[in-house]
PDB file of C-alpha atoms in Angstrom:
ATOM      1  CA  MET A  79      -0.208  -0.181  -0.058  1.00 26.00           C
ATOM      2  CA  THR A  80       1.455   2.832  -0.683  1.00 29.00           C
ATOM      3  CA  ASP A  81       1.144   6.794   0.997  1.00 35.00           C
ATOM      4  CA  SER A  82      -1.042   9.547  -0.148  1.00 35.00           C
ATOM      5  CA  PRO A  83       0.514  11.990  -2.454  1.00 37.00           C
ATOM      6  CA  GLY A  84       0.846  15.107   0.444  1.00 44.00           C
ATOM      7  CA  THR A  85       2.345  12.416   2.965  1.00 46.00           C
ATOM      8  CA  LEU A  86       5.256  11.075   4.237  1.00 52.00           C
ATOM      9  CA  SER A  87       5.557   7.840   5.244  1.00 42.00           C
ATOM     10  CA  GLU A  88       5.786   6.440   8.960  1.00 36.00           C
ATOM     11  CA  LYS A  89       8.936   4.197   7.473  1.00 34.00           C
ATOM     12  CA  ALA A  90      12.420   5.082   6.098  1.00 35.00           C
ATOM     13  CA  PRO A  91      12.341   3.619   2.587  1.00 38.00           C
ATOM     14  CA  ASP A  92      13.500   0.146   1.837  1.00 38.00           C
ATOM     15  CA  THR A  93      14.855  -0.325   4.859  1.00 36.00           C
ATOM     16  CA  GLY A  94      12.603  -1.474   7.386  1.00 39.00           C
ATOM     17  CA  LEU A  95      13.893   0.648  10.307  1.00 39.00           C
ATOM     18  CA  ASP A  96      11.963   3.176  12.027  1.00 46.00           C
ATOM     19  CA  ALA A  97      12.382   6.659  10.107  1.00 48.00           C
ATOM     20  CA  ALA A  98      13.553   8.577  13.186  1.00 47.00           C
ATOM     21  CA  LEU A  99      17.054   6.250  12.482  1.00 65.00           C
ATOM     22  CA  THR A 100      16.914   7.342   9.420  1.00 77.00           C
ATOM     23  CA  PRO A 101      17.543  10.408   8.865  1.00 90.00           C
ATOM     24  CA  ARG A 102      16.040  12.971   6.284  1.00 95.00           C
ATOM     25  CA  LEU A 103      18.111  16.227   4.870  1.00 97.00           C
ATOM     26  CA  LEU A 104      16.035  18.774   2.316  1.00 98.00           C
ATOM     27  CA  PHE A 105      18.372  20.765   0.330  1.00 98.00           C
ATOM     28  CA  THR A 106      16.603  23.454  -1.633  1.00 98.00           C
ATOM     29  CA  ASP A 107      17.740  26.668  -3.979  1.00 97.00           C
ATOM     30  CA  LEU A 108      15.145  29.719  -2.491  1.00 96.00           C
ATOM     31  CA  ASP A 109      15.186  32.024  -5.721  1.00 93.00           C
ATOM     32  CA  GLY A 110      13.061  31.034  -8.690  1.00 94.00           C
ATOM     33  CA  SER A 111      12.640  27.551  -6.175  1.00 97.00           C
ATOM     34  CA  LEU A 112      10.918  27.533  -2.884  1.00 97.00           C
ATOM     35  CA  LEU A 113      11.054  31.583  -3.458  1.00 96.00           C
ATOM     36  CA  ASP A 114       9.085  32.649  -7.012  1.00 94.00           C
ATOM     37  CA  HIS A 115      11.232  34.065  -9.805  1.00 87.00           C
ATOM     38  CA  HIS A 116       8.856  37.966  -9.542  1.00 87.00           C
ATOM     39  CA  SER A 117       6.842  37.742  -6.474  1.00 90.00           C
ATOM     40  CA  TYR A 118       9.548  36.217  -4.282  1.00 91.00           C
ATOM     41  CA  ASP A 119       6.166  34.598  -2.441  1.00 96.00           C
ATOM     42  CA  TRP A 120       6.616  30.818  -0.407  1.00 97.00           C
ATOM     43  CA  SER A 121       3.593  30.687   0.527  1.00 97.00           C
ATOM     44  CA  PRO A 122       1.871  27.290  -2.318  1.00 97.00           C
ATOM     45  CA  ALA A 123       4.775  25.772  -0.207  1.00 98.00           C
ATOM     46  CA  GLY A 124       3.763  26.439   3.187  1.00 97.00           C
ATOM     47  CA  PRO A 125       1.964  22.933   3.732  1.00 96.00           C
ATOM     48  CA  TRP A 126       5.064  21.069   2.875  1.00 97.00           C
ATOM     49  CA  LEU A 127       6.984  23.163   5.207  1.00 97.00           C
ATOM     50  CA  THR A 128       4.846  22.953   7.778  1.00 96.00           C
ATOM     51  CA  ARG A 129       4.140  18.780   7.540  1.00 95.00           C
ATOM     52  CA  LEU A 130       8.320  18.565   7.187  1.00 96.00           C
ATOM     53  CA  ARG A 131       8.904  20.647  10.232  1.00 95.00           C
ATOM     54  CA  GLN A 132       6.330  18.232  12.094  1.00 94.00           C
ATOM     55  CA  LEU A 133       8.432  15.191  11.201  1.00 93.00           C
ATOM     56  CA  GLY A 134      11.725  16.761  12.277  1.00 93.00           C
ATOM     57  CA  VAL A 135      13.039  17.324   8.818  1.00 95.00           C
ATOM     58  CA  PRO A 136      15.590  19.995   8.128  1.00 97.00           C
ATOM     59  CA  VAL A 137      14.484  22.285   4.934  1.00 98.00           C
ATOM     60  CA  ILE A 138      18.079  23.809   4.061  1.00 98.00           C
ATOM     61  CA  PRO A 139      18.515  26.703   2.249  1.00 98.00           C
ATOM     62  CA  VAL A 140      21.567  26.641  -0.543  1.00 97.00           C
ATOM     63  CA  THR A 141      21.142  29.819  -2.220  1.00 94.00           C
ATOM     64  CA  SER A 142      23.200  32.349  -3.643  1.00 89.00           C
ATOM     65  CA  LYS A 143      21.946  34.933  -1.199  1.00 92.00           C
ATOM     66  CA  THR A 144      23.909  36.871   0.959  1.00 94.00           C
ATOM     67  CA  ARG A 145      24.433  35.300   5.198  1.00 94.00           C
ATOM     68  CA  SER A 146      22.323  39.283   5.983  1.00 94.00           C
ATOM     69  CA  GLU A 147      19.510  38.118   2.873  1.00 94.00           C
ATOM     70  CA  ILE A 148      18.804  34.829   5.084  1.00 95.00           C
ATOM     71  CA  LEU A 149      18.366  35.637   8.592  1.00 94.00           C
ATOM     72  CA  PRO A 150      15.173  37.625   8.057  1.00 94.00           C
ATOM     73  CA  LEU A 151      14.330  34.598   5.585  1.00 94.00           C
ATOM     74  CA  ARG A 152      14.945  31.624   8.279  1.00 95.00           C
ATOM     75  CA  HIS A 153      12.044  33.256  10.590  1.00 95.00           C
ATOM     76  CA  GLU A 154       9.944  34.373   8.114  1.00 96.00           C
ATOM     77  CA  LEU A 155       9.930  30.973   6.775  1.00 96.00           C
ATOM     78  CA  GLY A 156      10.035  28.890  10.144  1.00 96.00           C
ATOM     79  CA  LEU A 157      13.499  27.404   9.256  1.00 96.00           C
ATOM     80  CA  THR A 158      15.658  28.949  12.722  1.00 94.00           C
ATOM     81  CA  ASP A 159      16.829  25.779  13.598  1.00 94.00           C
ATOM     82  CA  THR A 160      18.062  24.099  10.401  1.00 96.00           C
ATOM     83  CA  PRO A 161      21.984  25.423   8.737  1.00 97.00           C
ATOM     84  CA  PHE A 162      21.980  26.907   5.990  1.00 97.00           C
ATOM     85  CA  ILE A 163      24.575  27.226   2.877  1.00 97.00           C
ATOM     86  CA  ALA A 164      24.796  31.499   1.474  1.00 96.00           C
ATOM     87  CA  GLU A 165      26.856  32.256  -1.513  1.00 93.00           C
ATOM     88  CA  ASN A 166      26.825  28.770  -3.786  1.00 90.00           C
ATOM     89  CA  GLY A 167      28.911  27.270  -0.798  1.00 94.00           C
ATOM     90  CA  ALA A 168      31.171  29.611  -0.091  1.00 92.00           C
ATOM     91  CA  VAL A 169      29.461  31.287   3.558  1.00 93.00           C
ATOM     92  CA  ALA A 170      27.986  27.442   6.201  1.00 95.00           C
ATOM     93  CA  GLY A 171      25.195  28.935   9.471  1.00 96.00           C
ATOM     94  CA  LEU A 172      25.014  26.445  11.687  1.00 96.00           C
ATOM     95  CA  PRO A 173      22.504  26.366  14.618  1.00 95.00           C
ATOM     96  CA  PRO A 174      23.859  24.649  18.019  1.00 94.00           C
ATOM     97  CA  ALA A 175      22.144  21.572  17.414  1.00 92.00           C
ATOM     98  CA  TRP A 176      24.648  21.174  14.124  1.00 94.00           C
ATOM     99  CA  CYS A 177      27.586  22.029  16.117  1.00 91.00           C
ATOM    100  CA  HIS A 178      31.023  20.317  18.014  1.00 85.00           C
ATOM    101  CA  ALA A 179      31.548  21.717  21.044  1.00 77.00           C
ATOM    102  CA  ARG A 180      35.055  21.662  20.859  1.00 81.00           C
ATOM    103  CA  ILE A 181      35.405  23.237  17.241  1.00 84.00           C
ATOM    104  CA  ASP A 182      32.482  25.311  16.822  1.00 86.00           C
ATOM    105  CA  ARG A 183      31.605  29.047  18.287  1.00 88.00           C
ATOM    106  CA  LEU A 184      28.385  30.264  18.579  1.00 90.00           C
ATOM    107  CA  GLY A 185      28.500  34.267  17.536  1.00 89.00           C
ATOM    108  CA  PRO A 186      25.766  37.483  18.788  1.00 87.00           C
ATOM    109  CA  ASP A 187      22.683  35.645  16.281  1.00 87.00           C
ATOM    110  CA  GLY A 188      23.203  32.518  17.744  1.00 89.00           C
ATOM    111  CA  LEU A 189      24.661  30.457  14.621  1.00 94.00           C
ATOM    112  CA  ALA A 190      28.719  28.780  14.219  1.00 94.00           C
ATOM    113  CA  ILE A 191      29.623  30.559  10.311  1.00 92.00           C
ATOM    114  CA  ARG A 192      31.989  28.526   8.414  1.00 91.00           C
ATOM    115  CA  THR A 193      33.493  29.754   5.724  1.00 88.00           C
ATOM    116  CA  LEU A 194      33.870  27.160   3.260  1.00 90.00           C
ATOM    117  CA  GLY A 195      35.406  29.605   0.311  1.00 87.00           C
ATOM    118  CA  VAL A 196      37.252  32.547   0.227  1.00 91.00           C
ATOM    119  CA  ASP A 197      37.365  36.079   1.093  1.00 91.00           C
ATOM    120  CA  ILE A 198      35.548  38.621  -0.916  1.00 94.00           C
ATOM    121  CA  GLY A 199      38.434  41.149  -0.749  1.00 94.00           C
ATOM    122  CA  PHE A 200      40.436  38.702  -2.757  1.00 95.00           C
ATOM    123  CA  VAL A 201      37.619  38.121  -5.900  1.00 96.00           C
ATOM    124  CA  ARG A 202      37.018  42.145  -6.247  1.00 97.00           C
ATOM    125  CA  LYS A 203      40.691  42.637  -6.488  1.00 97.00           C
ATOM    126  CA  ARG A 204      41.058  39.869  -9.230  1.00 97.00           C
ATOM    127  CA  LEU A 205      38.242  40.511 -10.624  1.00 97.00           C
ATOM    128  CA  THR A 206      39.835  44.075 -11.426  1.00 97.00           C
ATOM    129  CA  VAL A 207      42.977  42.735 -12.766  1.00 97.00           C
ATOM    130  CA  TRP A 208      40.978  40.545 -15.179  1.00 97.00           C
ATOM    131  CA  ARG A 209      38.882  42.839 -16.623  1.00 97.00           C
ATOM    132  CA  GLU A 210      41.902  45.456 -16.942  1.00 97.00           C
ATOM    133  CA  ARG A 211      44.493  43.087 -18.671  1.00 96.00           C
ATOM    134  CA  LEU A 212      41.262  41.890 -21.224  1.00 96.00           C
ATOM    135  CA  GLY A 213      39.781  44.874 -21.767  1.00 96.00           C
ATOM    136  CA  VAL A 214      35.924  42.798 -20.555  1.00 97.00           C
ATOM    137  CA  ARG A 215      32.921  44.446 -19.785  1.00 97.00           C
ATOM    138  CA  PHE A 216      31.083  43.207 -16.980  1.00 97.00           C
ATOM    139  CA  THR A 217      29.219  45.050 -13.587  1.00 97.00           C
ATOM    140  CA  THR A 218      29.546  43.389 -10.476  1.00 97.00           C
ATOM    141  CA  MET A 219      26.771  43.349  -8.048  1.00 96.00           C
ATOM    142  CA  SER A 220      28.690  45.766  -5.583  1.00 95.00           C
ATOM    143  CA  GLU A 221      29.356  48.358  -8.128  1.00 96.00           C
ATOM    144  CA  MET A 222      25.480  48.881  -9.013  1.00 96.00           C
ATOM    145  CA  ALA A 223      23.862  51.582  -7.690  1.00 96.00           C
ATOM    146  CA  LEU A 224      21.474  50.571  -5.371  1.00 96.00           C
ATOM    147  CA  ASP A 225      17.890  51.925  -7.806  1.00 95.00           C
ATOM    148  CA  GLU A 226      19.603  50.031 -10.531  1.00 96.00           C
ATOM    149  CA  LEU A 227      19.921  46.878  -8.119  1.00 96.00           C
ATOM    150  CA  VAL A 228      16.574  46.946  -6.777  1.00 95.00           C
ATOM    151  CA  ASP A 229      14.761  47.714 -10.714  1.00 95.00           C
ATOM    152  CA  PHE A 230      17.337  44.886 -12.300  1.00 93.00           C
ATOM    153  CA  THR A 231      16.162  42.178  -9.341  1.00 91.00           C
ATOM    154  CA  GLY A 232      12.956  43.197  -7.469  1.00 90.00           C
ATOM    155  CA  LEU A 233      14.279  43.559  -4.528  1.00 90.00           C
ATOM    156  CA  SER A 234      12.662  45.945  -1.891  1.00 93.00           C
ATOM    157  CA  GLU A 235      15.581  48.574  -0.975  1.00 95.00           C
ATOM    158  CA  PRO A 236      16.426  47.454   2.140  1.00 94.00           C
ATOM    159  CA  GLU A 237      16.621  43.760   0.709  1.00 93.00           C
ATOM    160  CA  ALA A 238      18.775  45.044  -1.851  1.00 95.00           C
ATOM    161  CA  ARG A 239      21.489  46.641   0.994  1.00 96.00           C
ATOM    162  CA  LEU A 240      21.694  43.078   2.328  1.00 95.00           C
ATOM    163  CA  ALA A 241      22.549  41.134  -1.321  1.00 94.00           C
ATOM    164  CA  ARG A 242      25.405  43.700  -1.562  1.00 94.00           C
ATOM    165  CA  MET A 243      26.701  42.330   1.429  1.00 94.00           C
ATOM    166  CA  ARG A 244      28.339  39.445  -0.087  1.00 94.00           C
ATOM    167  CA  GLU A 245      31.135  38.087   1.805  1.00 93.00           C
ATOM    168  CA  GLY A 246      32.531  35.181  -0.305  1.00 92.00           C
ATOM    169  CA  SER A 247      31.462  35.590  -3.683  1.00 92.00           C
ATOM    170  CA  GLU A 248      30.435  39.228  -6.579  1.00 95.00           C
ATOM    171  CA  PRO A 249      27.777  38.243  -8.592  1.00 95.00           C
ATOM    172  CA  LEU A 250      28.162  40.314 -11.966  1.00 96.00           C
ATOM    173  CA  ILE A 251      26.058  40.977 -15.012  1.00 96.00           C
ATOM    174  CA  TRP A 252      28.827  40.419 -18.126  1.00 96.00           C
ATOM    175  CA  GLU A 253      27.786  42.641 -20.718  1.00 96.00           C
ATOM    176  CA  ASP A 254      30.610  41.719 -23.229  1.00 95.00           C
ATOM    177  CA  ASP A 255      30.850  39.392 -26.369  1.00 92.00           C
ATOM    178  CA  GLU A 256      29.702  35.277 -25.448  1.00 90.00           C
ATOM    179  CA  ALA A 257      32.948  34.473 -26.809  1.00 90.00           C
ATOM    180  CA  ARG A 258      35.153  36.877 -24.596  1.00 94.00           C
ATOM    181  CA  LEU A 259      33.868  34.883 -21.477  1.00 95.00           C
ATOM    182  CA  GLU A 260      35.590  31.539 -21.628  1.00 94.00           C
ATOM    183  CA  GLY A 261      38.882  33.781 -21.799  1.00 95.00           C
ATOM    184  CA  PHE A 262      37.365  35.826 -19.101  1.00 97.00           C
ATOM    185  CA  ARG A 263      36.620  32.230 -16.576  1.00 95.00           C
ATOM    186  CA  GLU A 264      40.059  30.554 -17.347  1.00 95.00           C
ATOM    187  CA  GLY A 265      41.970  33.729 -16.043  1.00 96.00           C
ATOM    188  CA  LEU A 266      39.629  33.001 -12.700  1.00 96.00           C
ATOM    189  CA  THR A 267      40.425  29.772 -12.613  1.00 95.00           C
ATOM    190  CA  GLY A 268      44.401  30.526 -12.478  1.00 95.00           C
ATOM    191  CA  ASP A 269      43.545  32.090  -9.503  1.00 96.00           C
ATOM    192  CA  GLY A 270      41.123  29.451  -8.355  1.00 94.00           C
ATOM    193  CA  LEU A 271      38.093  31.450  -8.507  1.00 95.00           C
ATOM    194  CA  GLN A 272      35.211  30.192 -10.555  1.00 92.00           C
ATOM    195  CA  LEU A 273      32.185  31.682 -12.386  1.00 92.00           C
ATOM    196  CA  VAL A 274      29.364  29.931 -12.037  1.00 86.00           C
ATOM    197  CA  ARG A 275      25.842  30.859 -13.805  1.00 85.00           C
ATOM    198  CA  GLY A 276      22.682  31.645 -11.262  1.00 79.00           C
ATOM    199  CA  GLY A 277      19.413  32.724 -12.996  1.00 74.00           C
ATOM    200  CA  ARG A 278      20.169  36.543 -13.054  1.00 84.00           C
ATOM    201  CA  PHE A 279      23.691  36.815 -12.716  1.00 91.00           C
ATOM    202  CA  TRP A 280      27.009  34.840 -12.742  1.00 94.00           C
ATOM    203  CA  HIS A 281      28.705  34.395  -9.682  1.00 92.00           C
ATOM    204  CA  ALA A 282      32.534  35.164  -8.966  1.00 95.00           C
ATOM    205  CA  THR A 283      33.706  32.397  -6.446  1.00 92.00           C
ATOM    206  CA  GLY A 284      36.111  30.056  -4.764  1.00 92.00           C
ATOM    207  CA  THR A 285      35.912  26.263  -5.610  1.00 89.00           C
ATOM    208  CA  SER A 286      33.418  25.745  -3.194  1.00 90.00           C
ATOM    209  CA  HIS A 287      30.371  25.860  -4.914  1.00 91.00           C
ATOM    210  CA  LYS A 288      26.700  24.314  -3.851  1.00 95.00           C
ATOM    211  CA  GLY A 289      27.874  20.406  -4.043  1.00 96.00           C
ATOM    212  CA  SER A 290      30.525  20.933  -1.846  1.00 95.00           C
ATOM    213  CA  ALA A 291      28.967  22.795   0.486  1.00 96.00           C
ATOM    214  CA  VAL A 292      26.282  20.426   0.541  1.00 98.00           C
ATOM    215  CA  ASN A 293      28.468  16.895   0.738  1.00 97.00           C
ATOM    216  CA  TRP A 294      29.903  18.381   4.136  1.00 96.00           C
ATOM    217  CA  LEU A 295      26.556  18.904   5.270  1.00 96.00           C
ATOM    218  CA  ILE A 296      25.421  15.686   5.443  1.00 97.00           C
ATOM    219  CA  SER A 297      28.755  14.178   6.384  1.00 95.00           C
ATOM    220  CA  ARG A 298      28.410  16.379   9.153  1.00 94.00           C
ATOM    221  CA  CYS A 299      25.347  15.214  10.035  1.00 94.00           C
ATOM    222  CA  GLU A 300      26.164  11.530   9.677  1.00 94.00           C
ATOM    223  CA  ALA A 301      28.448  12.324  12.042  1.00 91.00           C
ATOM    224  CA  LEU A 302      25.848  13.708  14.591  1.00 89.00           C
ATOM    225  CA  ARG A 303      23.752  11.246  14.319  1.00 88.00           C
ATOM    226  CA  GLY A 304      25.504   7.936  13.171  1.00 89.00           C
ATOM    227  CA  ARG A 305      23.821   7.264  10.248  1.00 91.00           C
ATOM    228  CA  ARG A 306      23.483   8.357   6.680  1.00 93.00           C
ATOM    229  CA  PRO A 307      20.911  10.856   6.143  1.00 95.00           C
ATOM    230  CA  LEU A 308      17.802  10.192   2.990  1.00 95.00           C
ATOM    231  CA  THR A 309      18.633  13.335   0.923  1.00 97.00           C
ATOM    232  CA  LEU A 310      16.357  15.599  -1.507  1.00 98.00           C
ATOM    233  CA  ALA A 311      17.373  18.653  -3.164  1.00 98.00           C
ATOM    234  CA  LEU A 312      15.184  20.797  -5.322  1.00 98.00           C
ATOM    235  CA  GLY A 313      16.730  23.204  -7.927  1.00 97.00           C
ATOM    236  CA  ASP A 314      15.790  25.607 -11.044  1.00 96.00           C
ATOM    237  CA  GLY A 315      19.551  27.170 -12.538  1.00 91.00           C
ATOM    238  CA  PRO A 316      22.850  25.961 -13.728  1.00 90.00           C
ATOM    239  CA  ASN A 317      24.216  27.078 -10.386  1.00 89.00           C
ATOM    240  CA  ASP A 318      22.170  23.981  -8.030  1.00 95.00           C
ATOM    241  CA  ILE A 319      23.850  21.404 -10.756  1.00 96.00           C
ATOM    242  CA  ALA A 320      26.157  19.950  -8.304  1.00 95.00           C
ATOM    243  CA  MET A 321      23.762  20.036  -5.252  1.00 97.00           C
ATOM    244  CA  LEU A 322      21.677  18.025  -7.071  1.00 98.00           C
ATOM    245  CA  GLU A 323      24.274  15.123  -7.779  1.00 98.00           C
ATOM    246  CA  ALA A 324      25.266  15.291  -4.536  1.00 97.00           C
ATOM    247  CA  VAL A 325      22.440  13.602  -3.026  1.00 98.00           C
ATOM    248  CA  ASP A 326      20.369  10.504  -2.938  1.00 96.00           C
ATOM    249  CA  GLN A 327      16.708  11.864  -4.775  1.00 97.00           C
ATOM    250  CA  ALA A 328      16.404  15.079  -6.459  1.00 98.00           C
ATOM    251  CA  VAL A 329      14.118  17.482  -8.229  1.00 98.00           C
ATOM    252  CA  VAL A 330      14.725  20.232 -11.794  1.00 98.00           C
ATOM    253  CA  ILE A 331      11.826  23.085 -10.887  1.00 97.00           C
ATOM    254  CA  ARG A 332      11.215  24.278 -14.402  1.00 95.00           C
ATOM    255  CA  GLY A 333      13.142  27.230 -14.556  1.00 90.00           C
ATOM    256  CA  CYS A 334      11.802  31.085 -16.282  1.00 85.00           C
ATOM    257  CA  HIS A 335      15.477  31.699 -17.388  1.00 82.00           C
ATOM    258  CA  GLY A 336      15.459  29.637 -20.119  1.00 83.00           C
ATOM    259  CA  LEU A 337      18.140  27.855 -18.876  1.00 86.00           C
ATOM    260  CA  ALA A 338      19.355  24.790 -19.066  1.00 91.00           C
ATOM    261  CA  VAL A 339      19.908  22.569 -15.956  1.00 95.00           C
ATOM    262  CA  GLU A 340      21.462  18.925 -17.120  1.00 96.00           C
ATOM    263  CA  PRO A 341      22.502  16.846 -13.826  1.00 97.00           C
ATOM    264  CA  ALA A 342      23.544  13.538 -14.076  1.00 97.00           C
ATOM    265  CA  GLN A 343      21.422  12.562 -11.503  1.00 97.00           C
ATOM    266  CA  PRO A 344      19.479   9.218 -12.351  1.00 96.00           C
ATOM    267  CA  ALA A 345      16.952  10.185  -9.922  1.00 96.00           C
ATOM    268  CA  LEU A 346      15.654  12.819 -11.305  1.00 97.00           C
ATOM    269  CA  TYR A 347      12.083  14.736 -11.635  1.00 97.00           C
ATOM    270  CA  ARG A 348      11.253  17.882 -13.766  1.00 97.00           C
ATOM    271  CA  SER A 349       8.482  19.397 -12.560  1.00 97.00           C
ATOM    272  CA  GLU A 350       5.842  20.755 -14.249  1.00 97.00           C
ATOM    273  CA  ALA A 351       5.005  24.104 -12.313  1.00 97.00           C
ATOM    274  CA  THR A 352       7.664  26.538 -11.213  1.00 96.00           C
ATOM    275  CA  GLY A 353       8.317  28.061  -8.240  1.00 97.00           C
ATOM    276  CA  PRO A 354       7.022  27.347  -5.209  1.00 98.00           C
ATOM    277  CA  THR A 355       4.098  24.994  -6.532  1.00 98.00           C
ATOM    278  CA  GLY A 356       6.348  23.545  -8.332  1.00 98.00           C
ATOM    279  CA  TRP A 357       8.783  22.414  -5.048  1.00 98.00           C
ATOM    280  CA  ALA A 358       5.675  21.733  -3.665  1.00 98.00           C
ATOM    281  CA  GLU A 359       5.288  19.097  -6.242  1.00 97.00           C
ATOM    282  CA  GLY A 360       8.898  17.502  -6.899  1.00 97.00           C
ATOM    283  CA  VAL A 361       8.492  16.920  -2.503  1.00 97.00           C
ATOM    284  CA  ALA A 362       5.026  15.314  -2.984  1.00 96.00           C
ATOM    285  CA  TYR A 363       6.668  13.177  -5.558  1.00 96.00           C
ATOM    286  CA  TRP A 364       9.362  11.927  -3.955  1.00 95.00           C
ATOM    287  CA  TRP A 365       8.147  12.279  -0.565  1.00 93.00           C
ATOM    288  CA  GLY A 366       4.717  11.553  -0.760  1.00 88.00           C
ATOM    289  CA  ARG A 367       4.701   8.193  -1.814  1.00 75.00           C
ATOM    290  CA  ALA A 368       6.501   5.137  -0.787  1.00 64.00           C
ATOM    291  CA  ASP A 369       7.122   3.739  -4.665  1.00 60.00           C
ATOM    292  CA  ARG A 370       9.686   6.113  -5.365  1.00 65.00           C
ATOM    293  CA  ARG A 371      11.540   6.112  -2.261  1.00 58.00           C
ATOM    294  CA  VAL A 372      15.035   4.673  -2.241  1.00 56.00           C
ATOM    295  CA  MET A 373      17.468   3.870   0.288  1.00 56.00           C
ATOM    296  CA  PRO A 374      20.513   6.156   1.168  1.00 60.00           C
ATOM    297  CA  ALA A 375      23.095   6.162  -0.738  1.00 55.00           C
ATOM    298  CA  GLY A 376      25.631   4.829   2.082  1.00 51.00           C
ATOM    299  CA  LEU A 377      23.337   1.936   2.978  1.00 48.00           C
ATOM    300  CA  ARG A 378      22.845   1.516  -0.403  1.00 48.00           C
ATOM    301  CA  SER A 379      26.547   1.016  -0.784  1.00 46.00           C
ATOM    302  CA  ARG A 380      26.450  -0.626   2.632  1.00 43.00           C
ATOM    303  CA  GLY A 381      23.751  -3.436   1.089  1.00 43.00           C
ATOM    304  CA  ASP A 382      25.149  -3.951  -2.400  1.00 44.00           C
ATOM    305  CA  SER A 383      28.577  -5.200  -0.499  1.00 36.00           C
ATOM    306  CA  GLN A 384      26.783  -7.232   1.700  1.00 36.00           C
ATOM    307  CA  LYS A 385      24.955  -9.009  -1.269  1.00 34.00           C
ATOM    308  CA  GLU A 386      28.253  -9.821  -3.089  1.00 32.00           C
ATOM    309  CA  ALA A 387      29.769 -11.064   0.391  1.00 31.00           C
ATOM    310  CA  VAL A 388      27.262 -13.626   0.545  1.00 29.00           C
ATOM    311  CA  ALA A 389      27.219 -14.006  -3.659  1.00 31.00           C
TER     312      ALA A 389
END
């Protein structure tokens, strides 16, 4: 017998283990995924957010947004007890339950902040160097006038100010020929930086990305809980691909940007709807039906090894 589409099974998938013994983590992009691309509304995802919170499933934002932008959103979305990953993997914020007492130190906001990428000063310096050296044209977010940023993103003025408080990445608008983009990308690569495509901006950042940050949090969860979690990720943009490949199950939410999102992920669902409606559709597809669940990757590996030993 399968679950109804809007519920989570009380048993872990395919294992017979009580769900309490097999933790779950849900990683989600924000803009264009949990938040509507234009209005930033998240209400269509509200019922699933409530259900997941009741079941103790952490919903973890993994976003290009800054830490300063995420902090108020965590309160609005009811995610104050869960970690977050900011600036495409450059920064991670950990609530007390996710901290190691001997390693992590809580700040005044009750979070331990871990820098997984490089300092913003270095990123901006190298962008200036390569712009002058190659003669290419682009505008960084920090160079945009506040009213221009508001018009371009649809953010309010206070929200736009928070978006400019970067710690490990710099968004930019490419204004030159596509043919010159590759040379610019190669120059940044030589500095240990990379260029990642988002929904509205390109993002210059270190070699950390959403996928590496997600793997880091999965490992921490496994160390704290003693069992590898079952993981689901949802995103709509090219900068989400590494995250979608790092988990057990993934959802590509239909985007509004027309960009290709092709993760190498066998357990993949593509939503019909966009934004938070597509987000709810994707969660219901994987976690609302028992016949669509899979064993966590770590447990699958151990199970395969046991089968080989018996054989």
